[in-house]
């Protein structure tokens, strides 16, 4: 039903938080803990993979916003990978996290990881 | 000396129990015991002035009566109202009957005490006791009369006229005391009833005012949302429901994912004509999350009405206060539970109509989306 996993890509020094299935209030605490693990770890930033997510409610969206704020406080970016998941794109846009907003939203996880690198942050947006 | 006086005052002050009725009965019991003891003793003392030969007899009667009354007060203090009243009545009846028997039968002033005992029985023990005391008194009098006729009554000294006058005056005073006690008890009851009636009336007016305020809120919310959010009463919402699809399901913490999955699957199969079932799932998901967040859980069910898919979500939580409701409905991000608070505006955005009944202890929500 729902799965959340946090992995580290050593090449890009990036944490990837993959969310799949149905993300509800029930899962919020678990996801927040994973975000905290990522924050406390030395990494360039966080990629949140929404490509396999089929449902997210307002509590889930709050987790996403929370992740953004926590990483911003340490001057590190968060990049959202939504793929062709228009459902998630629309939900993120409702809370001001669509394309063109303060958080980068890209099509794939690979693009998101590249976007975390310092050179990408300085110049290249990394969107496909 | 002061301690003794305050101890005496405490002893003769009726106690207060949790049971209001018991407190009232003990208060009456104290009034009767103390009032009649004073009168009986006083009458016997004065009567002995007019019949010195009867002084010892009168003092014995007075002491017996006073001791019985003290025992009644003692028992009443402990809350043994019924038992003490019955025992005391029996003792008083014995004293009265013995006094009349040895005082000349039907000619003795003490025979009048039978009437007073009937009144006492009613005050202390109720209607049934009145009936029993009356029947007993009748038998006592018949018995005395018969005894007098057959000549088995013991010889009695002649009572002087003033003695009889004082004794009968004393009995009238006892009746007056009993009547006063009964009247005061009735007045207290009437005052309590008046107070309760006034409180009920105030409560009724308050409820009417609350209903009026609720109706005003309801009208404003309906107007502002263009009829998309309706505040109704629970039975009005029940009437608006169509036919149920499957039975009622329970939602609790940890079960939201399963509920969303069920809704996604069932809406697809039951309402294939729904252009975007995800909209209703979104709205229902927020309603279910609210039930879990604010009430620890609730129930939900799917309904079909002509051209409309309905999801009903209910819980037994604290309800939504009206001030909170207007903010929850119209201020994006408002929440009382520390979350993003997007619940209500998502529901209003995704649904064609939202029917809501809420009060302390209950929230009932129906989300409607047109299928055609």
Short mmCIF file of N, CA, C and O in Angstrom, two decimals, chain B residues 187-248:
data_model
loop_
_atom_site.label_atom_id
_atom_site.label_comp_id
_atom_site.label_asym_id
_atom_site.label_seq_id
_atom_site.Cartn_x
_atom_site.Cartn_y
_atom_site.Cartn_z
N UNK B 187 -43.61 23.99 51.00
CA UNK B 187 -43.13 25.28 50.45
C UNK B 187 -41.74 25.11 49.87
O UNK B 187 -41.44 25.65 48.80
N UNK B 188 -40.90 24.37 50.57
CA UNK B 188 -39.54 24.15 50.06
C UNK B 188 -39.59 23.39 48.73
O UNK B 188 -38.88 23.71 47.79
N UNK B 189 -40.47 22.41 48.69
CA UNK B 189 -40.61 21.63 47.46
C UNK B 189 -41.08 22.53 46.33
O UNK B 189 -40.58 22.46 45.20
N UNK B 190 -42.06 23.40 46.64
CA UNK B 190 -42.60 24.30 45.62
C UNK B 190 -41.49 25.25 45.13
O UNK B 190 -41.38 25.52 43.93
N UNK B 191 -40.70 25.75 46.08
CA UNK B 191 -39.60 26.66 45.70
C UNK B 191 -38.60 25.94 44.80
O UNK B 191 -38.12 26.50 43.81
N UNK B 192 -38.33 24.68 45.14
CA UNK B 192 -37.38 23.91 44.32
C UNK B 192 -37.95 23.68 42.92
O UNK B 192 -37.26 23.79 41.92
N UNK B 193 -39.23 23.36 42.87
CA UNK B 193 -39.88 23.13 41.57
C UNK B 193 -39.86 24.41 40.74
O UNK B 193 -39.59 24.38 39.54
N UNK B 194 -40.16 25.55 41.41
CA UNK B 194 -40.15 26.84 40.70
C UNK B 194 -38.77 27.10 40.12
O UNK B 194 -38.63 27.53 38.97
N UNK B 195 -37.75 26.84 40.96
CA UNK B 195 -36.37 27.06 40.52
C UNK B 195 -36.05 26.18 39.31
O UNK B 195 -35.47 26.64 38.33
N UNK B 196 -36.45 24.92 39.41
CA UNK B 196 -36.18 23.99 38.29
C UNK B 196 -36.90 24.44 37.04
O UNK B 196 -36.35 24.37 35.95
N UNK B 197 -38.13 24.88 37.20
CA UNK B 197 -38.90 25.34 36.04
C UNK B 197 -38.24 26.56 35.41
O UNK B 197 -38.14 26.65 34.18
N UNK B 198 -37.75 27.46 36.27
CA UNK B 198 -37.09 28.67 35.74
C UNK B 198 -35.82 28.27 34.99
O UNK B 198 -35.53 28.80 33.92
N UNK B 199 -35.09 27.32 35.58
CA UNK B 199 -33.85 26.87 34.92
C UNK B 199 -34.15 26.23 33.58
O UNK B 199 -33.44 26.45 32.59
N UNK B 200 -35.21 25.42 33.55
CA UNK B 200 -35.58 24.77 32.29
C UNK B 200 -35.98 25.80 31.25
O UNK B 200 -35.65 25.67 30.07
N UNK B 201 -36.70 26.80 31.70
CA UNK B 201 -37.14 27.85 30.78
C UNK B 201 -35.93 28.59 30.22
O UNK B 201 -35.86 28.88 29.02
N UNK B 202 -34.97 28.89 31.11
CA UNK B 202 -33.75 29.58 30.67
C UNK B 202 -32.98 28.71 29.68
O UNK B 202 -32.47 29.20 28.67
N UNK B 203 -32.93 27.41 29.98
CA UNK B 203 -32.25 26.46 29.10
C UNK B 203 -32.93 26.44 27.74
O UNK B 203 -32.27 26.44 26.70
N UNK B 204 -34.24 26.45 27.75
CA UNK B 204 -35.01 26.39 26.50
C UNK B 204 -34.74 27.64 25.67
O UNK B 204 -34.53 27.55 24.45
N UNK B 205 -34.69 28.78 26.34
CA UNK B 205 -34.45 30.05 25.62
C UNK B 205 -33.05 30.05 25.02
O UNK B 205 -32.84 30.51 23.90
N UNK B 206 -32.10 29.51 25.81
CA UNK B 206 -30.72 29.44 25.33
C UNK B 206 -30.63 28.55 24.10
O UNK B 206 -29.97 28.90 23.11
N UNK B 207 -31.33 27.43 24.16
CA UNK B 207 -31.31 26.51 23.02
C UNK B 207 -31.92 27.16 21.79
O UNK B 207 -31.42 27.00 20.69
N UNK B 208 -33.00 27.91 22.01
CA UNK B 208 -33.64 28.61 20.88
C UNK B 208 -32.68 29.61 20.26
O UNK B 208 -32.58 29.73 19.04
N UNK B 209 -31.96 30.31 21.14
CA UNK B 209 -31.01 31.31 20.64
C UNK B 209 -29.89 30.62 19.85
O UNK B 209 -29.49 31.10 18.78
N UNK B 210 -29.42 29.51 20.38
CA UNK B 210 -28.35 28.77 19.70
C UNK B 210 -28.83 28.28 18.35
O UNK B 210 -28.09 28.31 17.37
N UNK B 211 -30.07 27.82 18.31
CA UNK B 211 -30.64 27.36 17.03
C UNK B 211 -30.70 28.50 16.03
O UNK B 211 -30.42 28.33 14.85
N UNK B 212 -31.08 29.68 16.52
CA UNK B 212 -31.18 30.84 15.63
C UNK B 212 -29.80 31.22 15.09
O UNK B 212 -29.66 31.52 13.90
N UNK B 213 -28.81 31.19 15.98
CA UNK B 213 -27.44 31.52 15.54
C UNK B 213 -26.97 30.49 14.52
O UNK B 213 -26.37 30.82 13.49
N UNK B 214 -27.23 29.23 14.83
CA UNK B 214 -26.84 28.15 13.93
C UNK B 214 -27.48 28.34 12.56
O UNK B 214 -26.84 28.19 11.53
N UNK B 215 -28.76 28.69 12.56
CA UNK B 215 -29.48 28.89 11.30
C UNK B 215 -28.88 30.05 10.52
O UNK B 215 -28.70 29.96 9.30
N UNK B 216 -28.50 31.12 11.25
CA UNK B 216 -27.90 32.28 10.58
C UNK B 216 -26.56 31.89 9.93
O UNK B 216 -26.29 32.22 8.79
N UNK B 217 -25.74 31.16 10.70
CA UNK B 217 -24.47 30.67 10.16
C UNK B 217 -24.71 29.82 8.93
O UNK B 217 -24.03 29.95 7.91
N UNK B 218 -25.68 28.92 9.06
CA UNK B 218 -25.99 28.00 7.98
C UNK B 218 -26.37 28.77 6.72
O UNK B 218 -25.90 28.46 5.62
N UNK B 219 -27.19 29.79 6.88
CA UNK B 219 -27.63 30.59 5.73
C UNK B 219 -26.46 31.32 5.08
O UNK B 219 -26.33 31.36 3.85
N UNK B 220 -25.60 31.88 5.91
CA UNK B 220 -24.46 32.63 5.37
C UNK B 220 -23.52 31.68 4.62
O UNK B 220 -23.08 31.97 3.50
N UNK B 221 -23.24 30.55 5.25
CA UNK B 221 -22.31 29.59 4.62
C UNK B 221 -22.89 29.08 3.31
O UNK B 221 -22.17 28.95 2.31
N UNK B 222 -24.17 28.82 3.29
CA UNK B 222 -24.80 28.36 2.05
C UNK B 222 -24.70 29.44 0.98
O UNK B 222 -24.41 29.15 -0.19
N UNK B 223 -24.93 30.68 1.39
CA UNK B 223 -24.89 31.78 0.42
C UNK B 223 -23.47 31.97 -0.12
O UNK B 223 -23.26 32.09 -1.32
N UNK B 224 -22.50 32.00 0.78
CA UNK B 224 -21.12 32.27 0.37
C UNK B 224 -20.57 31.16 -0.53
O UNK B 224 -19.79 31.41 -1.44
N UNK B 225 -20.98 29.92 -0.26
CA UNK B 225 -20.46 28.80 -1.07
C UNK B 225 -21.34 28.50 -2.27
O UNK B 225 -21.12 27.51 -2.97
N UNK B 226 -22.32 29.33 -2.49
CA UNK B 226 -23.21 29.10 -3.62
C UNK B 226 -24.00 27.81 -3.48
O UNK B 226 -24.29 27.13 -4.48
N UNK B 227 -24.33 27.48 -2.25
CA UNK B 227 -25.13 26.27 -2.02
C UNK B 227 -24.33 24.98 -2.02
O UNK B 227 -24.89 23.90 -1.98
N UNK B 228 -22.99 25.10 -2.02
CA UNK B 228 -22.18 23.89 -2.10
C UNK B 228 -21.85 23.33 -0.72
O UNK B 228 -21.53 22.15 -0.60
N UNK B 229 -21.92 24.15 0.30
CA UNK B 229 -21.73 23.65 1.65
C UNK B 229 -23.00 23.94 2.43
O UNK B 229 -23.41 25.09 2.58
N UNK B 230 -23.64 22.87 2.88
CA UNK B 230 -24.90 23.02 3.61
C UNK B 230 -24.73 22.51 5.04
O UNK B 230 -24.28 21.38 5.23
N UNK B 231 -25.13 23.35 5.99
CA UNK B 231 -25.13 22.93 7.39
C UNK B 231 -26.52 22.42 7.72
O UNK B 231 -27.48 23.17 7.64
N UNK B 232 -26.60 21.13 8.05
CA UNK B 232 -27.92 20.55 8.27
C UNK B 232 -27.95 19.84 9.62
O UNK B 232 -26.94 19.71 10.30
N UNK B 233 -29.14 19.36 9.97
CA UNK B 233 -29.26 18.51 11.14
C UNK B 233 -29.02 17.06 10.70
O UNK B 233 -29.23 16.73 9.52
N UNK B 234 -28.61 16.20 11.63
CA UNK B 234 -28.29 14.82 11.25
C UNK B 234 -29.43 14.11 10.51
O UNK B 234 -29.18 13.43 9.51
N UNK B 235 -30.66 14.29 10.95
CA UNK B 235 -31.73 13.54 10.25
C UNK B 235 -32.01 14.13 8.87
O UNK B 235 -32.44 13.41 7.97
N UNK B 236 -31.70 15.42 8.69
CA UNK B 236 -31.85 16.00 7.34
C UNK B 236 -30.82 15.38 6.39
O UNK B 236 -31.11 15.13 5.21
N UNK B 237 -29.63 15.15 6.93
CA UNK B 237 -28.59 14.52 6.09
C UNK B 237 -28.97 13.08 5.77
O UNK B 237 -28.83 12.63 4.62
N UNK B 238 -29.46 12.37 6.76
CA UNK B 238 -29.86 10.96 6.52
C UNK B 238 -30.90 10.88 5.41
O UNK B 238 -30.87 9.96 4.59
N UNK B 239 -31.80 11.87 5.38
CA UNK B 239 -32.87 11.86 4.35
C UNK B 239 -32.29 12.14 2.97
O UNK B 239 -32.87 11.76 1.95
N UNK B 240 -31.12 12.84 2.95
CA UNK B 240 -30.55 13.20 1.65
C UNK B 240 -29.74 12.07 1.03
O UNK B 240 -29.28 12.17 -0.11
N UNK B 241 -29.57 10.98 1.79
CA UNK B 241 -28.74 9.88 1.29
C UNK B 241 -29.53 9.00 0.34
O UNK B 241 -30.73 8.78 0.53
N UNK B 242 -28.81 8.43 -0.65
CA UNK B 242 -29.44 7.51 -1.58
C UNK B 242 -29.33 6.08 -1.06
O UNK B 242 -29.34 5.86 0.15
N UNK B 243 -29.17 5.12 -2.00
CA UNK B 243 -29.06 3.73 -1.60
C UNK B 243 -27.62 3.37 -1.25
O UNK B 243 -26.70 3.76 -1.97
N UNK B 244 -27.44 2.62 -0.18
CA UNK B 244 -26.08 2.28 0.26
C UNK B 244 -25.45 1.24 -0.67
O UNK B 244 -26.13 0.33 -1.15
N UNK B 245 -24.15 1.41 -0.89
CA UNK B 245 -23.38 0.42 -1.66
C UNK B 245 -22.48 -0.26 -0.65
O UNK B 245 -21.60 0.35 -0.07
N UNK B 246 -22.72 -1.50 -0.37
CA UNK B 246 -22.02 -2.26 0.67
C UNK B 246 -22.31 -1.66 2.04
O UNK B 246 -22.97 -0.63 2.18
N UNK B 247 -21.78 -2.35 3.06
CA UNK B 247 -22.09 -1.92 4.41
C UNK B 247 -21.19 -0.81 4.90
O UNK B 247 -20.25 -0.40 4.22
N UNK B 248 -21.50 -0.34 6.09
CA UNK B 248 -20.70 0.73 6.71
C UNK B 248 -19.32 0.16 7.08
O UNK B 248 -19.22 -0.95 7.58
#
